[in-house]
CSV table of C-alpha atoms in Angstrom, one decimal:
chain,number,residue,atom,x,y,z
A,1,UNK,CA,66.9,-14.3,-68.6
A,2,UNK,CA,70.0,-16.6,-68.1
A,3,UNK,CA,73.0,-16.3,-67.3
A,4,UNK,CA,76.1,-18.8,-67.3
A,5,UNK,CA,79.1,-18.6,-65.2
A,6,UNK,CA,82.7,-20.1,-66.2
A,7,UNK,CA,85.0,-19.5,-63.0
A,8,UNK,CA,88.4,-21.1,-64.3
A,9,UNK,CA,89.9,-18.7,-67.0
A,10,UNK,CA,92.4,-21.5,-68.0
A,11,UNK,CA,93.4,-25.4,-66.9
A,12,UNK,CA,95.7,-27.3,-67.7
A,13,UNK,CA,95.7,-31.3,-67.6
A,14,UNK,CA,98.6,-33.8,-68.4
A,15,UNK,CA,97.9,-36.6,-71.7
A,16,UNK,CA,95.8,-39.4,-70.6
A,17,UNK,CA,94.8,-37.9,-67.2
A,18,UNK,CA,90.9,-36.7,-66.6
A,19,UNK,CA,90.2,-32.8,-66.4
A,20,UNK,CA,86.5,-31.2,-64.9
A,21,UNK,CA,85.8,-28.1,-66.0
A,22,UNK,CA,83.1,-25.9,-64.1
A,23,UNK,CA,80.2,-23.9,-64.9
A,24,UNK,CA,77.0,-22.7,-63.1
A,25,UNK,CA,74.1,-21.1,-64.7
A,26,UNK,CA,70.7,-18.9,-63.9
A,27,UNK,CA,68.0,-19.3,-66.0
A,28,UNK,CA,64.0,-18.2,-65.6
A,29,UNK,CA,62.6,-20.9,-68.2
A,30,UNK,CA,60.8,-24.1,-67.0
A,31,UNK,CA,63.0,-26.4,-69.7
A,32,UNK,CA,66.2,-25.6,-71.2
A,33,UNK,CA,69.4,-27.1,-72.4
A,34,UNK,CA,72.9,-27.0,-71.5
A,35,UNK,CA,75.8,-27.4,-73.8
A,36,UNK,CA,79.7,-27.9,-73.8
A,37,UNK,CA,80.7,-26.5,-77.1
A,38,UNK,CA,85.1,-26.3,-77.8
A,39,UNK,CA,86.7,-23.8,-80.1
A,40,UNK,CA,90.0,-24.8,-81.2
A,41,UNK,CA,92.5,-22.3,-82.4
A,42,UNK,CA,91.1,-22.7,-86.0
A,43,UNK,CA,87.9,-21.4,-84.7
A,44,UNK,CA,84.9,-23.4,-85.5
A,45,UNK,CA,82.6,-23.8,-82.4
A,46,UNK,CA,82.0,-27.6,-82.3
A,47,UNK,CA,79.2,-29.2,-79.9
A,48,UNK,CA,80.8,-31.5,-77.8
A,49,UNK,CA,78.1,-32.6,-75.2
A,50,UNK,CA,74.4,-31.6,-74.6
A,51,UNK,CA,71.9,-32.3,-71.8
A,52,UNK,CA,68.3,-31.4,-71.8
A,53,UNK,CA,67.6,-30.2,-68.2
A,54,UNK,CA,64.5,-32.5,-67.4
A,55,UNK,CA,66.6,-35.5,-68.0
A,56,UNK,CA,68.2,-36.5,-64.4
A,57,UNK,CA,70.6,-39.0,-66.7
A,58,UNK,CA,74.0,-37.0,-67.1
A,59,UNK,CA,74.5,-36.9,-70.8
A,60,UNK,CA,77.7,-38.9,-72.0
A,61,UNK,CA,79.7,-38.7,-75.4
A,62,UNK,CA,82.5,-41.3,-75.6
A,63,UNK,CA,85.4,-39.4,-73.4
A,64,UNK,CA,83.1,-36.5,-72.4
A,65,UNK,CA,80.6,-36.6,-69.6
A,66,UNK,CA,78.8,-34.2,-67.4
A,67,UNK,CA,77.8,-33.8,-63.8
A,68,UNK,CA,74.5,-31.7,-63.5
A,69,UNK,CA,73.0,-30.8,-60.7
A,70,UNK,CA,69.8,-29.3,-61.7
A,71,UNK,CA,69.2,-28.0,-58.0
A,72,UNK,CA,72.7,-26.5,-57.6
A,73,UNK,CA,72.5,-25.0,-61.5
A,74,UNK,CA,76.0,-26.6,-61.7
A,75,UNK,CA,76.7,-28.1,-65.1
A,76,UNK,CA,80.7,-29.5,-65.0
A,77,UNK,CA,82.1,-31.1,-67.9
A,78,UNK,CA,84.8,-34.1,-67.2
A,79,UNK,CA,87.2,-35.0,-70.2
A,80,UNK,CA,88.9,-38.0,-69.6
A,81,UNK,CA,91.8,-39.9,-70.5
A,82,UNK,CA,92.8,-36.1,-72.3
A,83,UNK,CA,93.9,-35.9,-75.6
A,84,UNK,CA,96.4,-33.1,-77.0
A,85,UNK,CA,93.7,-32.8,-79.3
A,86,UNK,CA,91.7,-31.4,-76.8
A,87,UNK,CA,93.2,-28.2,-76.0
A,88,UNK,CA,91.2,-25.4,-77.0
A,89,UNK,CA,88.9,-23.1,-75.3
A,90,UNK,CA,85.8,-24.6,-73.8
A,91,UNK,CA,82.3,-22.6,-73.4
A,92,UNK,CA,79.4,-23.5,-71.3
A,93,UNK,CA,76.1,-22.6,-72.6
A,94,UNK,CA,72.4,-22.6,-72.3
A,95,UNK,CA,69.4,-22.4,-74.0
A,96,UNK,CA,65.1,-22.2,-73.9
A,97,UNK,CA,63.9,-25.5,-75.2
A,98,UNK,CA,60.8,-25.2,-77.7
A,99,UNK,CA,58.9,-22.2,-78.7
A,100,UNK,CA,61.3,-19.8,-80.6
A,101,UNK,CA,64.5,-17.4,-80.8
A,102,UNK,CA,66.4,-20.1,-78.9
A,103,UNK,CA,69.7,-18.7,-78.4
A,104,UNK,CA,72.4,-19.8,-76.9
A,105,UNK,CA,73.9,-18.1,-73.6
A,106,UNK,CA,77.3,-18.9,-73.3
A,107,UNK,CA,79.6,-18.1,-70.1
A,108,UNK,CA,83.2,-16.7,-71.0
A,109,UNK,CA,85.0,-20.2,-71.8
A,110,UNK,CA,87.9,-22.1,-69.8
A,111,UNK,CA,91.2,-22.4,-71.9
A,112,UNK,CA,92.2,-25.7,-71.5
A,113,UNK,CA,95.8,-26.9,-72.2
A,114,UNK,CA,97.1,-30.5,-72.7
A,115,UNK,CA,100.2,-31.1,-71.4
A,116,UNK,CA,102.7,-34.1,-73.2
B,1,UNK,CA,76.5,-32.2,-97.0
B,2,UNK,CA,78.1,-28.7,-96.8
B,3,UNK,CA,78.6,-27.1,-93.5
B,4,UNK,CA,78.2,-23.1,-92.6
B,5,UNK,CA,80.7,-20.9,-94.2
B,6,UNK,CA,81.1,-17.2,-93.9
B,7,UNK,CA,83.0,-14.7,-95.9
B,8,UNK,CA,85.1,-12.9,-95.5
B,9,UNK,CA,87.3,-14.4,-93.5
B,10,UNK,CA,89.2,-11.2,-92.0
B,11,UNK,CA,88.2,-7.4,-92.6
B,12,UNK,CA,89.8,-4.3,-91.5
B,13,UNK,CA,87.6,-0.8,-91.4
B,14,UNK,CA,87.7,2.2,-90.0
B,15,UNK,CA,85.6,4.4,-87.7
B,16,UNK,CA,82.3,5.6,-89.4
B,17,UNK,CA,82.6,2.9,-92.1
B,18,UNK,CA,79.8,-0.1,-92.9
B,19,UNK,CA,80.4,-3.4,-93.1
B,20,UNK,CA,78.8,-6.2,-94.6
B,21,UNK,CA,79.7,-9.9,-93.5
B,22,UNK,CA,77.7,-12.9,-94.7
B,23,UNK,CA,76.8,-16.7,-94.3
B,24,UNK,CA,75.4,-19.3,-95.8
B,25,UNK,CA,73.7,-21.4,-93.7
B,26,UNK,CA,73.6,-25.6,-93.4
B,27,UNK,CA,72.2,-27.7,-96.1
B,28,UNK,CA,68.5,-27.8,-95.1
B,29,UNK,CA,68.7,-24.9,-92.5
B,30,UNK,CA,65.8,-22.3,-92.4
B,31,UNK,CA,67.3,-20.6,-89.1
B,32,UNK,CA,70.5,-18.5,-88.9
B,33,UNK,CA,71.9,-16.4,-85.8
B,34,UNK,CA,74.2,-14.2,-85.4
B,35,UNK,CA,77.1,-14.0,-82.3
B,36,UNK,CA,79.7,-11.7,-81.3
B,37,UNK,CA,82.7,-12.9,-79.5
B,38,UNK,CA,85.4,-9.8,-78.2
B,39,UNK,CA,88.8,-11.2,-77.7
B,40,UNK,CA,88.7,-13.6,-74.3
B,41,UNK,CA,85.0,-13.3,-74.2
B,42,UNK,CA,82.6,-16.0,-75.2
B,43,UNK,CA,80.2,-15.8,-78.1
B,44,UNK,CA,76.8,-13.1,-77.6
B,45,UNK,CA,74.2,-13.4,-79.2
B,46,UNK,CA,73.3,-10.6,-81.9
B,47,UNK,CA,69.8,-11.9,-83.3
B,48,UNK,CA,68.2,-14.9,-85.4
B,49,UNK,CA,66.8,-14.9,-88.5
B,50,UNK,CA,63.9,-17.7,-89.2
B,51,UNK,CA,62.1,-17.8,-92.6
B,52,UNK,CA,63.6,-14.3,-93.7
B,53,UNK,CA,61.9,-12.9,-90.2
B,54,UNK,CA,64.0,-11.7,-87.7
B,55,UNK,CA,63.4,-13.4,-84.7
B,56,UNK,CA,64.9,-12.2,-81.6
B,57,UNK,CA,67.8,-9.9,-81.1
B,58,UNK,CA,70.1,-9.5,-78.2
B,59,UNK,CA,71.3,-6.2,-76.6
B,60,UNK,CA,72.7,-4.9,-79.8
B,61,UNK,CA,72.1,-1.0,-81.0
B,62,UNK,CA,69.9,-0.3,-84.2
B,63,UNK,CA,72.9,-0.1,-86.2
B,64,UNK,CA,73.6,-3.8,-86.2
B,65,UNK,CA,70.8,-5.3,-89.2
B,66,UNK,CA,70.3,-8.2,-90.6
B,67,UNK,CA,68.7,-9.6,-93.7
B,68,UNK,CA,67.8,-13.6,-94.5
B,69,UNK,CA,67.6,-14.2,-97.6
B,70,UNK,CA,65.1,-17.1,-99.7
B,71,UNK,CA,67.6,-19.4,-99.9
B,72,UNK,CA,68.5,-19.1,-96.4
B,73,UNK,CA,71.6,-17.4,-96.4
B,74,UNK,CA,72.3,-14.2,-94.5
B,75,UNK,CA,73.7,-10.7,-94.2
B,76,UNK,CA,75.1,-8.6,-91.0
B,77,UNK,CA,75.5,-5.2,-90.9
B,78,UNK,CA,76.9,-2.7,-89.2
B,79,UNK,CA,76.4,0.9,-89.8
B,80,UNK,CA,78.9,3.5,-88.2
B,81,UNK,CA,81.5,1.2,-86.9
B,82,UNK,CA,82.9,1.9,-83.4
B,83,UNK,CA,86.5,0.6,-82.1
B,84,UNK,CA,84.3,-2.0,-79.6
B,85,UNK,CA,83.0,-3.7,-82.8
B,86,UNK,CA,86.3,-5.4,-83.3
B,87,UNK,CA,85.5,-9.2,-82.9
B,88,UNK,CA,84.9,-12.3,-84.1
B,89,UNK,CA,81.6,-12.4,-85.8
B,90,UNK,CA,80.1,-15.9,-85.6
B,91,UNK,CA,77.0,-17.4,-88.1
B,92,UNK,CA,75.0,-20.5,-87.1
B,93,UNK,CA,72.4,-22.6,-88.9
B,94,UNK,CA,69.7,-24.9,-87.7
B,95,UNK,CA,66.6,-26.9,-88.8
B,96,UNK,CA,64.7,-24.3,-87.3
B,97,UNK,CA,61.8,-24.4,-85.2
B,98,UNK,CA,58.5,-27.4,-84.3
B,99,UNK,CA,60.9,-29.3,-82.2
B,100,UNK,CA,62.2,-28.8,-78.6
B,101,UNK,CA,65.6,-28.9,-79.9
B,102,UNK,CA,67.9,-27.5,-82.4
B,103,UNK,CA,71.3,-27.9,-82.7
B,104,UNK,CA,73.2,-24.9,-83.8
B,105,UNK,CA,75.8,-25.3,-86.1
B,106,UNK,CA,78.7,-22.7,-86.4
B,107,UNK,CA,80.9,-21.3,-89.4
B,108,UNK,CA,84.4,-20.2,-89.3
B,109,UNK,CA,83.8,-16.6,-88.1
B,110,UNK,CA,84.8,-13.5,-89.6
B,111,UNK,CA,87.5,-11.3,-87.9
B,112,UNK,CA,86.4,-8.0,-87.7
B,113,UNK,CA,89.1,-4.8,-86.8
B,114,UNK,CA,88.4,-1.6,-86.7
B,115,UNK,CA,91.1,0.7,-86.4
């Protein structure tokens, strides 16, 4: 089973400042990945940054990077140099890597705002 | 390439009806699943379809089904709809399975009320 944990319900960050967002998880599998997905008020989920757990390298994507701390189960995401495009409502997830049904365990999101 | 899209967009029912939402999945996508997301909750997941085979469902009563179809596309349904099923429904494709990793790719959501 797994769980994911989002403690900050909403943050706020001024325009060209750097924001972390938190998140722990629980999980019972072996290998999994964790995932930063945002969901803008239009809706669409959109994958912004992925890291597969047996990779000690923290996954970064342009702005975007990750702390994870496998031992801790913490999984933070740090935006930098924040966009007003990047308000929206940001989920932490998890998944099983390999064999089947892998679906995604997300945690209950952190609205983010961008302040001009 | 075109991406996931679901129809319809919004629907409202009432208690007791069905409903039927649907989704066509990614160009090249054999695998769909289904989320729910309540209002200020994140997305949970419903169950997966793979090759027309469910595989894997979440903690969802009987009354929420599923059908993939042979070009990939899918159905959820939802028989005897309660006030709580009021949500946004959410569809995502991927490559499907053989690999360590698929990336799930979500549609627009539908906006379910029930009243």
């Amino acid at each position: 089973a797994q769980t994911v944990t989002q403690s900050q319900p909403e943050m706020s960050v001024q325009e060209a400042e750097t924001v972390t967002l938190s998140c722990t998880y629980d999980t019972s599998e072996s290998d999994y990945y964790l995932f930063w997905y945002k969901q803008p008020p239009s809706r669409q989920m959109i994958l912004v940054i992925r890291q597969e757990a047996y990779k000690q390298q923290n996954a970064t994507e342009n702005r975007f990077s990750v702390n994870f701390q496998k031992a801790a189960k913490s999984f933070s995401l740090k935006i930098s140099d924040s966009q007003l495009g990047d308000a929206a409502m940001y989920f932490c997830a998890s998944s099983r890597a390999g064999g089947s049904n892998y679906k995604l365990t997300f945690g209950k999101g952190t609205l983010l705002t961008v302040n001009p | 390439e075109t991406g996931v899209t679901q129809s319809p967009t919004h629907l409202i029912k009432t208690r007791g009806q069905q409903v039927t939402l649907r989704c066509s999945s990614q160009s090249g996508h054999n695998t769909v699943s289904w989320y729910q997301q309540a209002l200020g909750q994140g997305p949970q997941f419903i169950f997966q379809y793979y090759r027309e085979e469910e595989n894997g469902r979440g903690n969802f009563p009987p009354r929420f089904s599923g059908l993939q179809f042979p070009n990939y596309s899918s159905e959820l349904n939802v028989n005897a709809l309660e006030l709580d099923d009021s949500a946004l429904y959410l569809c995502a494709s991927s490559l499907g399975q053989g690999s360590s990793y698929n990336e799930q790719f979500f549609g627009p959501g539908t906006r379910l009320t029930v009243l």
